Amino acid sequence: MIETGGSGRLWLLSGPHSSYALHVTERDELLHLHWGRRIALADAEALAADPLPAERPFESALDGHEEYPVEGGPRFVRPALSVRSREVRGTEWCFEEYETAADPATGHELRLHFHDSLHHLDLTLHYRMRPGCDVVERWTTATHVPNGHRAPLELLRADAATWTLPHRDGWRMSQLHGRWGAESRLLRGPLTPGERVIGSRRGHTGHQHLPWFALDAGDAGEEHGEVWTGALAWSGSWRIAVAALPDGRVQATGGAGHDDAGLVRLDPGASYTSPVFAALWSGGGFGAASRAWHAYQRDHVVPGGRQPRPVLYNSWEATGFDVGEAQQRELARRAAAMGVELFVVDDGWFGDRVSDRAGLGDWTPNPDRFPNGLKPLSDEVHALGMQFGLWVEPEMVNPDSDLYRAHPDWVQHHPGRRSTEYRHQLVLNLARTDVREHLAERLDALLHSAPVDYLKWDFNRCFTDPGWPGERYPERLWTAHVEGLYELVDRLRAAHPGLAVESCSGGGGRVDLGILARTDQVWTSDNTDPLDRLHIQHGFSQLHPARVMAAWVTDSPSPMLNHRRSSLRFRFVSAMAGVLGVGGDLLDWSAEERAEAASWVALYKTIRPVVQQGDLYRLRPPDGGGLSAVQYVHGADTVVLAWLPAQAFGAPVPPLRLRGLDRDAAYRDVTTGVVQRGAVLAERGLRTTLAGDLDAAVFHLRRL
Ligand code: GLA
């Protein structure tokens, strides 16, 4: 809901639990008033009547109070907007007008229009509240208004938003950091004076940081306290700078691009739209903040976010590049017998792709491996009752490929400079229309040929040579590549309405709200070790729902990273916390193992609606090596997944105190039939029989 007050210069945005207020002063300063618990319009008007704190020596009265600090004038904070024309740098705006628009499906939007007459620049700040949500979505559009002159304007930086936090005595910041094989690990620590900058200079979201932050006054817990949290919807280079200012105020500014070295050049008539920076306040701790994020993504971000995701099989860890039709058919038969619903052929099916040295770019089946194309395999997979999926990495080429030989100029490169190869591959310049046209045509033909129901869309290296010969303003490649990627995926989805897409980038290198707006799930990490995964998944769940978190059961000992031995039970229960998949070498699994796996898959299908659509309660985090557990509540159903890495000192394993239950109701264990009272499950807790090393269990309770 958006209300307007203060003679058309004040706005109050409210969700079910929170409010966000701002106003434009008589001097056209756009000031922040409130972000937190719900307030009334009269409260916001009272806040607006309060003058800014008096000026202090060497400080700006505006710093820490503005909704969107621009470069120039009496400001010393990091600007969200930095504009340069031939002679003048910085922005000085007038407030022009506001508009509100309501749409029952997409929500309520507020647009604030400003104009800088010297730069002929129109600037619109957008605010949107989705129905039933506390998320505030913000973004910015900048337009160079035609003015009779031909000189362009340069946007060095145009952030999506600046978030202003209320006054508290101290602040703590949570972030999700990592690297390949160890993504999205939660780190929480004090915010000290200065700036904490997270981001990516890599051209993709990156494994190093998820574009997310959470701030609390040091007093929030999993289920209590105030939390302010934001996430950027962008899959290229990005930056979020969280500043603890000298007077104790905190602001977080973020958008596309890491540096301020140049974003886009706006010829008269041209405009730039920033990605969305979404944020929410929760009064119910980190757990409630996550649940609000999850519901927002399922309802308003992820296409078909309320539809269940199928159990998939992927042979990458089993076969590597050694892919063949007979072997894939046999894997498909075994997968189908286990209850798998989607069979995905990973890397190695196309071009000369028998290793990572060749073939990327040539998206036609390898004639030795699939002499009659992919259709016979796809037909068999469909006949087995499964969907058929394929791995692709459309943004890349190997220099040893027909595509590169035909179009060496299609890759990002600086003429005369050495090109860096990672994994023997180069990055295509998706900012170029001809490159996108070619890919759209190729992928379209591929999708029709088999037919294909699912694409695992990979991206296996960072940008290193972002050159674009012939382009007047090559800096725009950083954003235009990502916009090109979005356009390409959107176009394929529109042409193939049943198609599902998984975002992958060497595991979790491209996980963000921007890619999730056009994909169905993401590959969380190449690390499929079931114990490491608990940590990765714990971090991932701070922002994203189980509904998008792909997780596979692979071989033991795990061939990839830790060579850990673990039971099928432990591996399955770990992977059941997301969208379950199987990635082990089924040709090597015994009949007993496959039968056991089939029973886990069957169990997963019974709890899937609860896991994928339910409210998540993180009962015990995986740190510390002891018992950890998550709980999902969906209607009358509750599912608990619990893991014990190692029992120590003969200590009894503590009961799990459940949350989100109806205390006065009775709950029946669907498997054992045992009935327990809600209040008992909440107070004493659910007793598990976990013991020893790497034990795990699933509990499914239903309210009577
Ligand atoms: C990336 C992905 C893997 C696999 C390989 C194939 O590393 O994350 O899952 O698809 O590429 O080359």
XYZ file of C-alpha atoms and ligand atoms in Angstrom:
716
model
C 0.000 0.000 0.000
C 1.285 3.503 -0.826
C -0.203 6.611 0.794
C 0.589 10.194 -0.125
C 0.639 13.012 2.422
C 2.454 16.264 3.152
C 0.747 18.151 0.297
C 1.927 15.630 -2.264
C 5.537 15.578 -1.075
C 5.455 12.716 1.408
C 4.876 8.990 0.854
C 4.257 6.096 3.175
C 4.765 2.599 1.786
C 3.377 -0.168 3.957
C 3.431 -3.952 3.888
C 1.680 -6.250 6.358
C 4.262 -5.593 9.100
C 6.450 -2.693 8.050
C 6.429 0.853 6.736
C 8.824 2.935 4.709
C 8.478 6.711 4.585
C 10.170 9.506 2.635
C 9.526 13.111 1.680
C 10.727 15.911 -0.548
C 11.539 19.139 1.317
C 10.792 22.662 0.097
C 14.409 22.710 -1.108
C 13.798 19.574 -3.184
C 15.913 17.411 -0.917
C 14.612 13.842 -0.932
C 14.875 12.672 2.655
C 14.342 9.350 4.315
C 11.953 9.299 7.273
C 11.346 5.767 8.444
C 11.998 2.101 7.700
C 10.785 -0.381 10.265
C 7.664 -1.314 12.174
C 4.348 -0.056 10.698
C 3.489 3.593 11.306
C 0.540 5.771 10.244
C 0.596 8.610 7.721
C 0.246 11.091 10.601
C 3.425 9.613 12.160
C 5.311 10.060 8.906
C 4.081 13.648 8.680
C 5.260 14.273 12.235
C 8.677 12.868 11.330
C 8.803 15.139 8.281
C 8.063 18.175 10.432
C 11.231 17.537 12.436
C 14.139 19.542 11.054
C 17.381 17.843 10.066
C 20.001 17.823 12.836
C 21.969 21.074 13.045
C 25.044 21.328 10.922
C 28.277 20.301 12.586
C 31.790 21.336 11.666
C 33.154 19.414 8.732
C 29.942 17.411 8.298
C 27.044 17.561 5.877
C 23.530 17.904 7.257
C 22.265 15.758 4.377
C 24.637 12.831 4.801
C 22.894 9.763 6.124
C 19.434 11.228 5.507
C 19.013 11.214 1.742
C 17.138 8.579 -0.197
C 19.480 8.822 -3.155
C 22.637 10.863 -2.554
C 23.980 12.214 -5.822
C 27.468 13.406 -6.543
C 28.043 17.109 -5.971
C 27.122 19.710 -3.369
C 27.382 19.420 0.385
C 27.722 15.663 0.605
C 30.607 13.438 1.591
C 28.968 10.019 1.435
C 29.416 7.672 -1.476
C 27.156 8.952 -4.261
C 24.534 6.652 -5.725
C 24.613 8.704 -8.916
C 27.620 10.102 -10.684
C 27.056 11.911 -13.997
C 29.502 13.697 -16.247
C 28.997 15.820 -19.323
C 31.824 17.430 -21.216
C 32.149 20.281 -18.745
C 30.150 19.548 -15.632
C 30.187 16.689 -13.219
C 27.609 15.952 -10.547
C 23.880 16.440 -10.311
C 21.605 19.164 -9.017
C 17.950 18.282 -9.376
C 14.501 19.827 -9.089
C 11.549 17.772 -8.014
C 9.051 17.687 -10.849
C 6.163 15.418 -9.939
C 5.157 12.060 -8.598
C 2.916 9.313 -9.884
C 1.428 6.266 -8.274
C 0.058 3.253 -10.085
C -1.709 0.238 -8.686
C -2.024 -3.160 -10.277
C -3.628 -6.023 -8.351
C -1.060 -8.494 -9.705
C 2.200 -6.576 -9.601
C 1.454 -4.208 -6.741
C 1.640 -0.526 -6.040
C 4.329 1.653 -7.586
C 5.508 5.153 -6.755
C 7.581 7.144 -9.231
C 9.357 10.306 -8.213
C 10.496 12.460 -11.111
C 13.450 14.834 -10.861
C 15.193 16.906 -13.478
C 18.702 18.293 -13.785
C 18.401 21.135 -16.294
C 22.133 21.603 -16.856
C 22.605 17.955 -17.848
C 19.170 17.681 -19.496
C 18.778 14.620 -17.328
C 15.477 13.153 -16.156
C 15.817 10.956 -13.167
C 13.037 8.724 -11.879
C 13.233 6.881 -8.599
C 10.876 3.900 -8.534
C 9.432 2.270 -5.420
C 7.189 -0.792 -5.608
C 5.322 -2.772 -2.970
C 4.158 -6.235 -4.048
C 0.791 -7.401 -2.716
C 0.988 -9.005 0.724
C 4.715 -8.381 1.029
C 7.026 -6.252 3.162
C 9.583 -6.077 0.371
C 10.265 -2.596 -0.998
C 11.610 -2.798 -4.548
C 13.588 0.182 -5.712
C 15.241 1.083 -8.981
C 16.267 4.139 -10.964
C 15.863 5.300 -14.521
C 17.977 8.060 -16.020
C 17.055 9.635 -19.365
C 19.062 12.111 -21.373
C 16.338 14.438 -22.624
C 16.767 15.547 -26.277
C 17.879 19.179 -26.137
C 19.060 20.246 -29.555
C 22.669 19.383 -28.732
C 24.315 16.164 -29.716
C 26.797 15.858 -26.863
C 26.316 12.660 -24.855
C 26.147 12.322 -21.095
C 28.133 9.741 -19.236
C 26.720 7.833 -16.292
C 29.752 6.807 -14.309
C 27.509 5.208 -11.732
C 23.758 4.926 -11.291
C 22.909 2.777 -8.314
C 19.522 1.188 -7.890
C 18.977 2.550 -4.387
C 20.419 3.764 -1.128
C 18.895 2.235 2.011
C 18.939 4.252 5.199
C 18.804 2.554 8.579
C 17.351 4.128 11.733
C 19.506 5.174 14.633
C 20.761 2.370 16.872
C 23.715 2.207 19.258
C 25.655 -0.203 17.084
C 25.258 -2.377 14.042
C 26.077 -5.896 12.991
C 26.276 -7.050 9.395
C 25.538 -10.475 7.960
C 26.886 -11.454 4.563
C 27.112 -14.567 2.383
C 30.623 -15.122 1.124
C 32.661 -17.936 -0.377
C 34.472 -19.226 -3.398
C 34.061 -22.047 -5.914
C 32.983 -25.192 -4.060
C 32.275 -23.226 -0.892
C 29.591 -20.690 -1.777
C 27.079 -18.739 0.315
C 28.566 -19.190 3.772
C 27.073 -16.972 6.426
C 29.310 -14.528 8.271
C 28.010 -12.154 10.937
C 30.077 -9.507 12.675
C 30.145 -5.912 13.906
C 29.967 -3.094 11.403
C 32.823 -0.753 12.239
C 33.130 2.886 11.072
C 33.881 3.165 7.382
C 32.537 1.114 4.528
C 32.088 -2.584 4.034
C 32.061 -3.185 0.289
C 30.940 -6.459 -1.238
C 30.566 -7.111 -4.940
C 31.920 -8.673 -8.057
C 34.352 -7.315 -10.651
C 33.975 -10.505 -12.659
C 31.136 -9.920 -15.111
C 28.887 -12.412 -13.279
C 27.376 -12.417 -9.805
C 30.345 -14.396 -8.531
C 30.961 -17.185 -6.027
C 32.601 -14.737 -3.637
C 29.555 -12.826 -2.415
C 25.828 -13.145 -2.827
C 24.371 -9.692 -3.552
C 22.666 -9.644 -0.160
C 23.148 -8.061 3.232
C 21.365 -8.138 6.560
C 21.842 -5.586 9.313
C 20.728 -5.731 12.904
C 21.586 -3.811 16.025
C 23.446 -6.821 17.416
C 20.380 -8.003 19.286
C 18.478 -10.034 16.702
C 18.296 -13.796 16.860
C 16.901 -16.484 14.623
C 13.331 -15.802 15.778
C 13.391 -12.386 17.463
C 14.563 -8.867 16.891
C 14.667 -6.351 14.085
C 16.474 -7.171 10.847
C 16.942 -4.942 7.793
C 17.991 -6.864 4.708
C 18.507 -6.145 1.006
C 19.267 -8.075 -2.186
C 20.210 -6.892 -5.634
C 18.570 -8.358 -8.747
C 21.604 -8.325 -11.022
C 23.766 -11.032 -12.612
C 26.772 -9.005 -13.719
C 29.415 -7.072 -11.829
C 27.867 -5.309 -8.864
C 28.631 -3.469 -5.677
C 26.896 -2.964 -2.366
C 28.645 -0.539 -0.013
C 27.426 -0.513 3.571
C 28.653 2.628 5.304
C 28.769 3.274 9.040
C 28.879 7.075 9.023
C 30.588 9.279 11.615
C 27.357 10.064 13.476
C 26.486 6.375 13.741
C 24.015 6.351 10.883
C 24.150 3.470 8.417
C 23.384 3.473 4.708
C 23.687 0.732 2.085
C 24.092 1.760 -1.539
C 24.132 -0.694 -4.404
C 23.762 -1.282 -8.078
C 25.311 -2.631 -11.241
C 29.025 -2.278 -11.891
C 31.780 -2.482 -9.366
C 33.777 0.648 -10.021
C 32.795 4.156 -10.963
C 34.832 3.987 -14.147
C 31.854 4.335 -16.489
C 28.563 2.525 -16.874
C 26.797 3.871 -19.942
C 26.912 6.809 -22.296
C 23.545 8.389 -22.931
C 23.044 10.062 -26.265
C 20.134 12.501 -26.231
C 16.971 10.428 -26.050
C 18.680 7.403 -24.504
C 18.025 6.083 -21.040
C 19.402 3.648 -18.510
C 17.394 1.515 -16.106
C 19.153 0.133 -13.081
C 18.450 -3.331 -11.738
C 16.030 -3.686 -8.832
C 17.416 -3.489 -5.316
C 14.856 -5.129 -3.030
C 14.853 -4.843 0.749
C 12.678 -5.679 3.711
C 12.389 -5.111 7.425
C 11.400 -7.888 9.758
C 10.594 -7.716 13.451
C 10.862 -11.502 13.820
C 14.595 -12.081 13.539
C 16.650 -13.646 10.774
C 14.211 -16.536 10.420
C 11.203 -14.329 9.706
C 13.323 -12.218 7.346
C 14.244 -15.358 5.379
C 10.650 -16.551 5.275
C 9.597 -13.165 3.912
C 12.329 -13.341 1.261
C 11.272 -16.878 0.319
C 7.591 -16.020 -0.048
C 8.487 -12.942 -2.105
C 10.574 -15.006 -4.523
C 8.023 -17.797 -4.857
C 5.157 -15.335 -5.389
C 6.741 -12.470 -7.289
C 10.173 -13.319 -8.692
C 10.619 -16.927 -9.834
C 8.475 -17.893 -12.858
C 5.961 -20.485 -11.688
C 7.419 -20.240 -8.188
C 4.419 -22.055 -6.725
C 4.828 -25.013 -9.091
C 6.734 -28.045 -7.753
C 10.148 -28.834 -9.211
C 10.804 -32.399 -10.398
C 13.475 -34.784 -9.067
C 16.280 -34.767 -11.587
C 19.165 -36.973 -12.567
C 22.426 -35.499 -13.927
C 25.386 -37.629 -14.941
C 28.182 -35.026 -14.712
C 29.896 -36.448 -11.651
C 29.383 -39.980 -12.950
C 30.659 -39.646 -16.510
C 32.478 -36.315 -16.829
C 33.077 -35.679 -20.537
C 32.830 -39.369 -21.395
C 29.266 -39.223 -22.675
C 27.621 -41.693 -25.071
C 24.144 -42.602 -26.203
C 24.071 -46.210 -24.938
C 25.432 -45.167 -21.551
C 22.925 -42.302 -21.236
C 20.073 -44.620 -22.155
C 21.117 -47.064 -19.451
C 21.472 -44.267 -16.901
C 18.038 -43.011 -17.903
C 16.465 -46.445 -17.379
C 18.016 -46.738 -13.946
C 17.056 -43.192 -13.037
C 13.466 -43.754 -14.142
C 13.297 -46.935 -12.068
C 14.339 -44.859 -9.043
C 11.486 -42.413 -9.582
C 13.480 -39.618 -11.237
C 11.291 -37.195 -13.206
C 13.798 -35.183 -15.258
C 16.885 -36.620 -16.937
C 19.647 -34.144 -17.787
C 22.588 -34.815 -20.081
C 25.425 -32.599 -18.881
C 28.532 -31.375 -20.728
C 30.032 -33.482 -23.527
C 27.093 -34.149 -25.880
C 27.905 -31.548 -28.579
C 30.497 -30.493 -31.143
C 34.001 -31.824 -30.519
C 33.437 -31.677 -26.809
C 35.331 -34.725 -25.596
C 37.251 -32.622 -23.058
C 37.143 -29.001 -21.930
C 39.513 -28.048 -24.759
C 37.056 -27.951 -27.673
C 33.511 -27.602 -28.849
C 31.937 -24.801 -26.793
C 29.928 -22.743 -29.255
C 28.958 -25.662 -31.500
C 25.525 -26.594 -30.189
C 24.862 -29.597 -32.407
C 25.105 -33.193 -31.176
C 28.515 -34.848 -31.459
C 28.082 -37.232 -34.430
C 30.236 -40.001 -32.920
C 28.375 -39.922 -29.637
C 24.871 -39.307 -30.952
C 24.957 -40.529 -34.570
C 21.220 -39.929 -35.003
C 21.115 -36.738 -32.997
C 19.525 -36.392 -29.584
C 16.002 -37.299 -30.576
C 16.320 -41.062 -29.994
C 17.593 -40.461 -26.462
C 15.025 -37.759 -25.811
C 12.284 -40.103 -27.065
C 13.445 -42.880 -24.789
C 13.614 -40.517 -21.806
C 10.091 -39.316 -22.535
C 8.885 -42.897 -22.999
C 10.317 -43.654 -19.563
C 8.037 -40.944 -18.221
C 10.736 -38.348 -17.593
C 11.430 -34.886 -18.969
C 14.591 -34.397 -21.002
C 17.211 -31.761 -20.189
C 20.511 -30.611 -21.648
C 23.549 -28.709 -20.406
C 24.557 -25.631 -22.408
C 27.011 -22.790 -21.932
C 25.832 -20.362 -24.615
C 27.931 -17.364 -23.590
C 31.214 -19.177 -24.225
C 33.431 -20.545 -26.987
C 36.507 -22.681 -27.078
C 39.002 -21.239 -29.564
C 38.915 -24.780 -30.937
C 35.344 -24.577 -32.211
C 33.673 -23.934 -35.544
C 31.956 -20.882 -34.105
C 35.195 -19.233 -33.068
C 36.880 -20.093 -36.337
C 33.994 -18.444 -38.192
C 33.651 -15.422 -35.891
C 36.822 -14.685 -33.916
C 35.586 -11.102 -33.488
C 32.518 -12.212 -31.529
C 34.434 -12.671 -28.286
C 35.214 -9.973 -25.749
C 38.789 -8.964 -26.498
C 41.225 -6.077 -26.694
C 42.938 -6.133 -30.111
C 46.702 -6.443 -29.741
C 46.448 -7.812 -26.218
C 46.784 -11.386 -25.074
C 43.415 -13.029 -24.363
C 43.107 -14.896 -21.097
C 41.720 -18.392 -21.330
C 40.117 -20.021 -18.351
C 39.164 -23.659 -18.855
C 40.371 -23.077 -22.451
C 37.446 -20.802 -23.169
C 36.640 -17.216 -24.139
C 33.531 -15.145 -23.449
C 31.244 -14.186 -26.313
C 30.125 -10.581 -26.372
C 26.392 -10.885 -25.762
C 26.080 -7.124 -25.972
C 26.310 -7.635 -29.752
C 23.010 -8.156 -31.537
C 24.527 -10.512 -34.121
C 25.877 -12.774 -31.379
C 22.511 -12.907 -29.648
C 20.690 -13.549 -32.931
C 22.996 -16.436 -33.695
C 22.552 -17.966 -30.235
C 18.783 -17.519 -30.271
C 18.575 -19.307 -33.596
C 20.897 -22.152 -32.564
C 19.236 -22.744 -29.208
C 15.792 -22.538 -30.727
C 16.728 -25.221 -33.255
C 18.202 -27.335 -30.476
C 15.069 -27.058 -28.351
C 12.924 -28.135 -31.285
C 15.234 -30.937 -32.386
C 14.979 -33.373 -29.495
C 12.598 -32.011 -27.972
C 14.190 -30.538 -24.842
C 12.253 -29.581 -21.701
C 15.062 -28.166 -19.586
C 18.329 -26.311 -20.021
C 21.097 -26.184 -17.458
C 22.616 -22.836 -18.469
C 26.211 -22.678 -17.326
C 28.817 -19.890 -17.217
C 32.260 -21.193 -16.373
C 34.627 -18.255 -16.326
C 34.868 -14.597 -15.377
C 35.361 -11.639 -17.725
C 39.007 -10.700 -18.123
C 39.249 -8.919 -21.483
C 36.143 -6.757 -21.720
C 37.097 -5.151 -25.021
C 34.633 -4.409 -27.802
C 36.450 -3.227 -30.917
C 34.443 -0.732 -32.957
C 32.182 0.276 -30.072
C 32.305 3.966 -29.102
C 31.764 3.279 -25.447
C 33.076 -0.233 -24.696
C 32.500 0.204 -20.939
C 28.844 -0.554 -21.528
C 29.745 -4.155 -22.319
C 29.638 -4.954 -18.586
C 25.947 -4.167 -18.333
C 24.937 -4.817 -21.943
C 26.239 -8.403 -21.806
C 23.967 -9.121 -18.862
C 21.008 -7.355 -20.464
C 21.746 -9.432 -23.597
C 21.747 -12.618 -21.524
C 18.403 -11.676 -19.946
C 16.939 -10.885 -23.343
C 18.116 -14.202 -24.768
C 16.709 -16.297 -21.915
C 13.433 -14.346 -21.951
C 13.127 -14.842 -25.679
C 13.713 -18.600 -25.489
C 11.213 -18.941 -22.678
C 8.616 -16.963 -24.596
C 9.099 -19.148 -27.674
C 9.105 -22.383 -25.601
C 6.557 -21.868 -22.833
C 7.138 -25.296 -21.249
C 10.893 -24.823 -21.011
C 12.537 -24.745 -17.587
C 16.005 -23.262 -17.062
C 18.563 -23.817 -14.335
C 21.147 -21.109 -13.698
C 24.620 -22.481 -13.089
C 28.020 -20.859 -13.034
C 30.548 -23.455 -11.962
C 28.062 -24.135 -9.153
C 26.704 -21.032 -7.429
C 28.477 -18.292 -9.379
C 25.253 -16.803 -10.752
C 22.654 -16.813 -8.004
C 20.703 -13.569 -7.621
C 17.182 -12.197 -7.914
C 17.869 -11.013 -11.482
C 18.589 -14.446 -12.916
C 15.909 -15.999 -10.704
C 13.302 -13.809 -12.394
C 13.865 -15.887 -15.540
C 15.039 -19.295 -14.324
C 13.358 -22.053 -12.368
C 16.169 -23.129 -10.067
C 19.887 -22.648 -9.542
C 22.817 -24.983 -9.145
C 23.860 -24.215 -5.602
C 27.440 -25.456 -5.681
C 29.684 -27.946 -7.466
C 30.424 -29.171 -3.965
C 28.027 -32.084 -3.415
C 29.629 -33.284 -0.193
C 26.543 -33.766 1.984
C 28.181 -32.317 5.091
C 29.691 -29.225 3.425
C 26.323 -28.740 1.780
C 24.639 -28.195 5.139
C 26.733 -25.040 5.596
C 26.266 -23.883 2.006
C 22.513 -24.510 2.239
C 22.271 -22.752 5.599
C 23.749 -19.622 4.037
C 21.738 -19.968 0.833
C 18.514 -20.237 2.856
C 19.083 -16.815 4.417
C 17.854 -15.357 1.139
C 16.596 -18.029 -1.242
C 13.878 -20.675 -0.833
C 14.372 -24.449 -1.036
C 12.189 -24.277 -4.157
C 15.136 -22.966 -6.214
C 18.027 -24.747 -4.479
C 19.155 -27.744 -6.535
C 20.899 -30.444 -4.490
C 22.204 -33.799 -5.709
C 23.017 -37.083 -4.077
C 26.355 -38.199 -5.507
C 28.792 -41.063 -4.911
C 30.534 -42.068 -1.730
C 33.399 -41.604 -1.259
C 32.715 -38.302 -2.928
C 34.998 -38.107 -5.979
C 34.991 -34.320 -6.091
C 36.399 -32.615 -3.016
C 36.599 -34.216 0.412
C 36.486 -37.919 -0.486
C 34.108 -38.303 2.431
C 32.282 -41.590 2.944
C 28.673 -41.266 3.954
C 25.506 -43.340 3.875
C 22.832 -42.916 1.240
C 20.611 -41.880 4.153
C 22.858 -38.938 5.063
C 23.336 -37.904 1.451
C 19.618 -38.055 0.676
C 18.463 -36.228 3.776
C 21.041 -33.485 3.070
C 19.842 -33.087 -0.535
C 16.152 -33.290 0.413
C 16.431 -29.806 1.936
C 16.170 -28.406 -1.591
C 15.113 -29.552 -5.044
C 16.268 -33.155 -4.887
C 18.499 -34.534 -7.613
C 20.678 -37.568 -8.079
C 24.130 -37.204 -9.594
C 25.865 -40.473 -8.740
C 27.127 -43.144 -11.118
C 24.045 -45.333 -11.246
C 25.901 -47.844 -13.423
C 28.026 -48.466 -10.366
C 25.296 -48.488 -7.716
C 24.200 -51.961 -6.602
C 20.606 -53.104 -6.976
C 20.190 -52.661 -3.188
C 21.527 -49.102 -3.335
C 19.200 -48.281 -6.192
C 16.258 -49.754 -4.331
C 17.150 -47.734 -1.241
C 17.531 -44.621 -3.387
C 14.095 -45.262 -4.897
C 12.555 -45.283 -1.430
C 14.218 -41.953 -0.575
C 12.977 -40.448 -3.833
C 9.479 -41.714 -3.025
C 9.703 -40.206 0.466
C 10.901 -36.903 -0.984
C 7.874 -36.756 -3.278
C 5.578 -37.029 -0.245
C 7.309 -34.139 1.551
C 8.067 -32.055 -1.559
C 5.165 -29.604 -1.240
C 6.187 -28.905 2.351
C 9.899 -28.453 1.586
C 9.488 -26.499 -1.643
C 6.538 -24.328 -0.581
C 6.639 -24.319 3.204
C 7.831 -21.770 5.726
C 11.389 -22.554 6.773
C 12.466 -22.627 10.421
C 16.191 -23.145 10.924
C 16.036 -25.054 14.203
C 19.774 -25.492 14.729
C 22.525 -24.115 12.492
C 25.191 -26.498 11.192
C 28.067 -24.682 12.893
C 29.841 -26.297 15.790
C 29.753 -29.851 14.460
C 26.719 -30.917 16.493
C 23.122 -31.654 15.678
C 21.588 -29.390 13.060
C 18.053 -29.308 11.738
C 15.568 -27.430 9.597
C 11.796 -27.491 9.736
C 9.239 -26.604 7.077
C 5.598 -25.806 7.797
C 3.009 -25.880 5.034
C -0.674 -25.941 5.958
C -1.263 -28.890 8.293
C 2.079 -30.494 7.390
C 5.414 -30.161 9.102
C 8.671 -31.717 7.950
C 11.862 -31.843 9.979
C 15.224 -32.790 8.493
C 17.948 -33.428 11.066
C 21.631 -34.212 10.707
C 24.198 -35.373 13.233
C 27.751 -35.040 11.882
C 29.406 -36.710 14.872
C 28.281 -37.664 18.320
C 30.829 -36.768 21.002
C 31.529 -37.695 24.618
C 28.499 -39.972 24.630
C 26.342 -36.872 24.929
C 22.636 -37.471 24.351
C 21.336 -35.807 21.221
C 19.026 -32.943 22.261
C 15.364 -32.900 21.260
C 14.377 -30.440 18.536
C 12.045 -27.715 19.749
C 9.702 -27.158 16.826
C 8.371 -23.789 15.732
C 5.418 -22.460 13.843
C 3.085 -25.162 15.187
C -0.406 -24.832 16.578
C 0.261 -25.381 20.286
C -3.238 -26.571 21.027
C -3.350 -29.100 18.206
C -2.125 -32.680 18.101
C 0.332 -33.851 15.449
C 0.592 -37.338 14.071
C 3.862 -38.743 12.715
C 2.914 -39.830 9.198
C 5.351 -42.775 9.279
C 4.994 -44.123 12.815
C 1.482 -42.946 13.653
C 2.681 -41.553 17.011
C 0.616 -38.535 18.108
C 2.165 -35.641 20.072
C 0.811 -32.332 21.278
C 1.925 -29.108 19.542
C 2.879 -27.502 22.842
C 4.995 -30.523 23.777
C 6.784 -30.446 20.414
C 7.437 -26.744 20.953
C 8.500 -26.913 24.604
C 10.200 -30.245 25.224
C 10.768 -30.827 21.535
C 10.825 -33.681 19.069
C 13.031 -36.566 20.165
C 15.250 -38.013 17.480
C 17.118 -41.293 17.617
C 20.161 -39.901 15.871
C 23.463 -41.406 16.985
C 27.041 -41.978 15.891
C 28.624 -40.293 12.880
C 26.872 -38.779 9.877
C 23.401 -39.827 10.883
C 20.274 -38.136 9.556
C 16.512 -38.423 9.753
C 13.290 -37.151 8.205
C 10.143 -36.524 10.259
C 6.807 -35.784 8.667
C 4.071 -34.657 11.050
C 0.511 -33.762 10.223
C -1.857 -31.705 12.332
C -4.950 -33.694 13.287
C 30.297 -26.580 -14.313
C 29.049 -27.015 -13.575
C 29.057 -28.512 -13.404
C 29.159 -29.176 -14.748
C 30.388 -28.691 -15.491
C 30.420 -29.226 -16.916
O 31.417 -26.737 -13.538
O 28.937 -26.365 -12.344
O 27.899 -28.939 -12.732
O 28.006 -28.902 -15.496
O 30.428 -27.275 -15.541
O 31.538 -28.816 -17.595
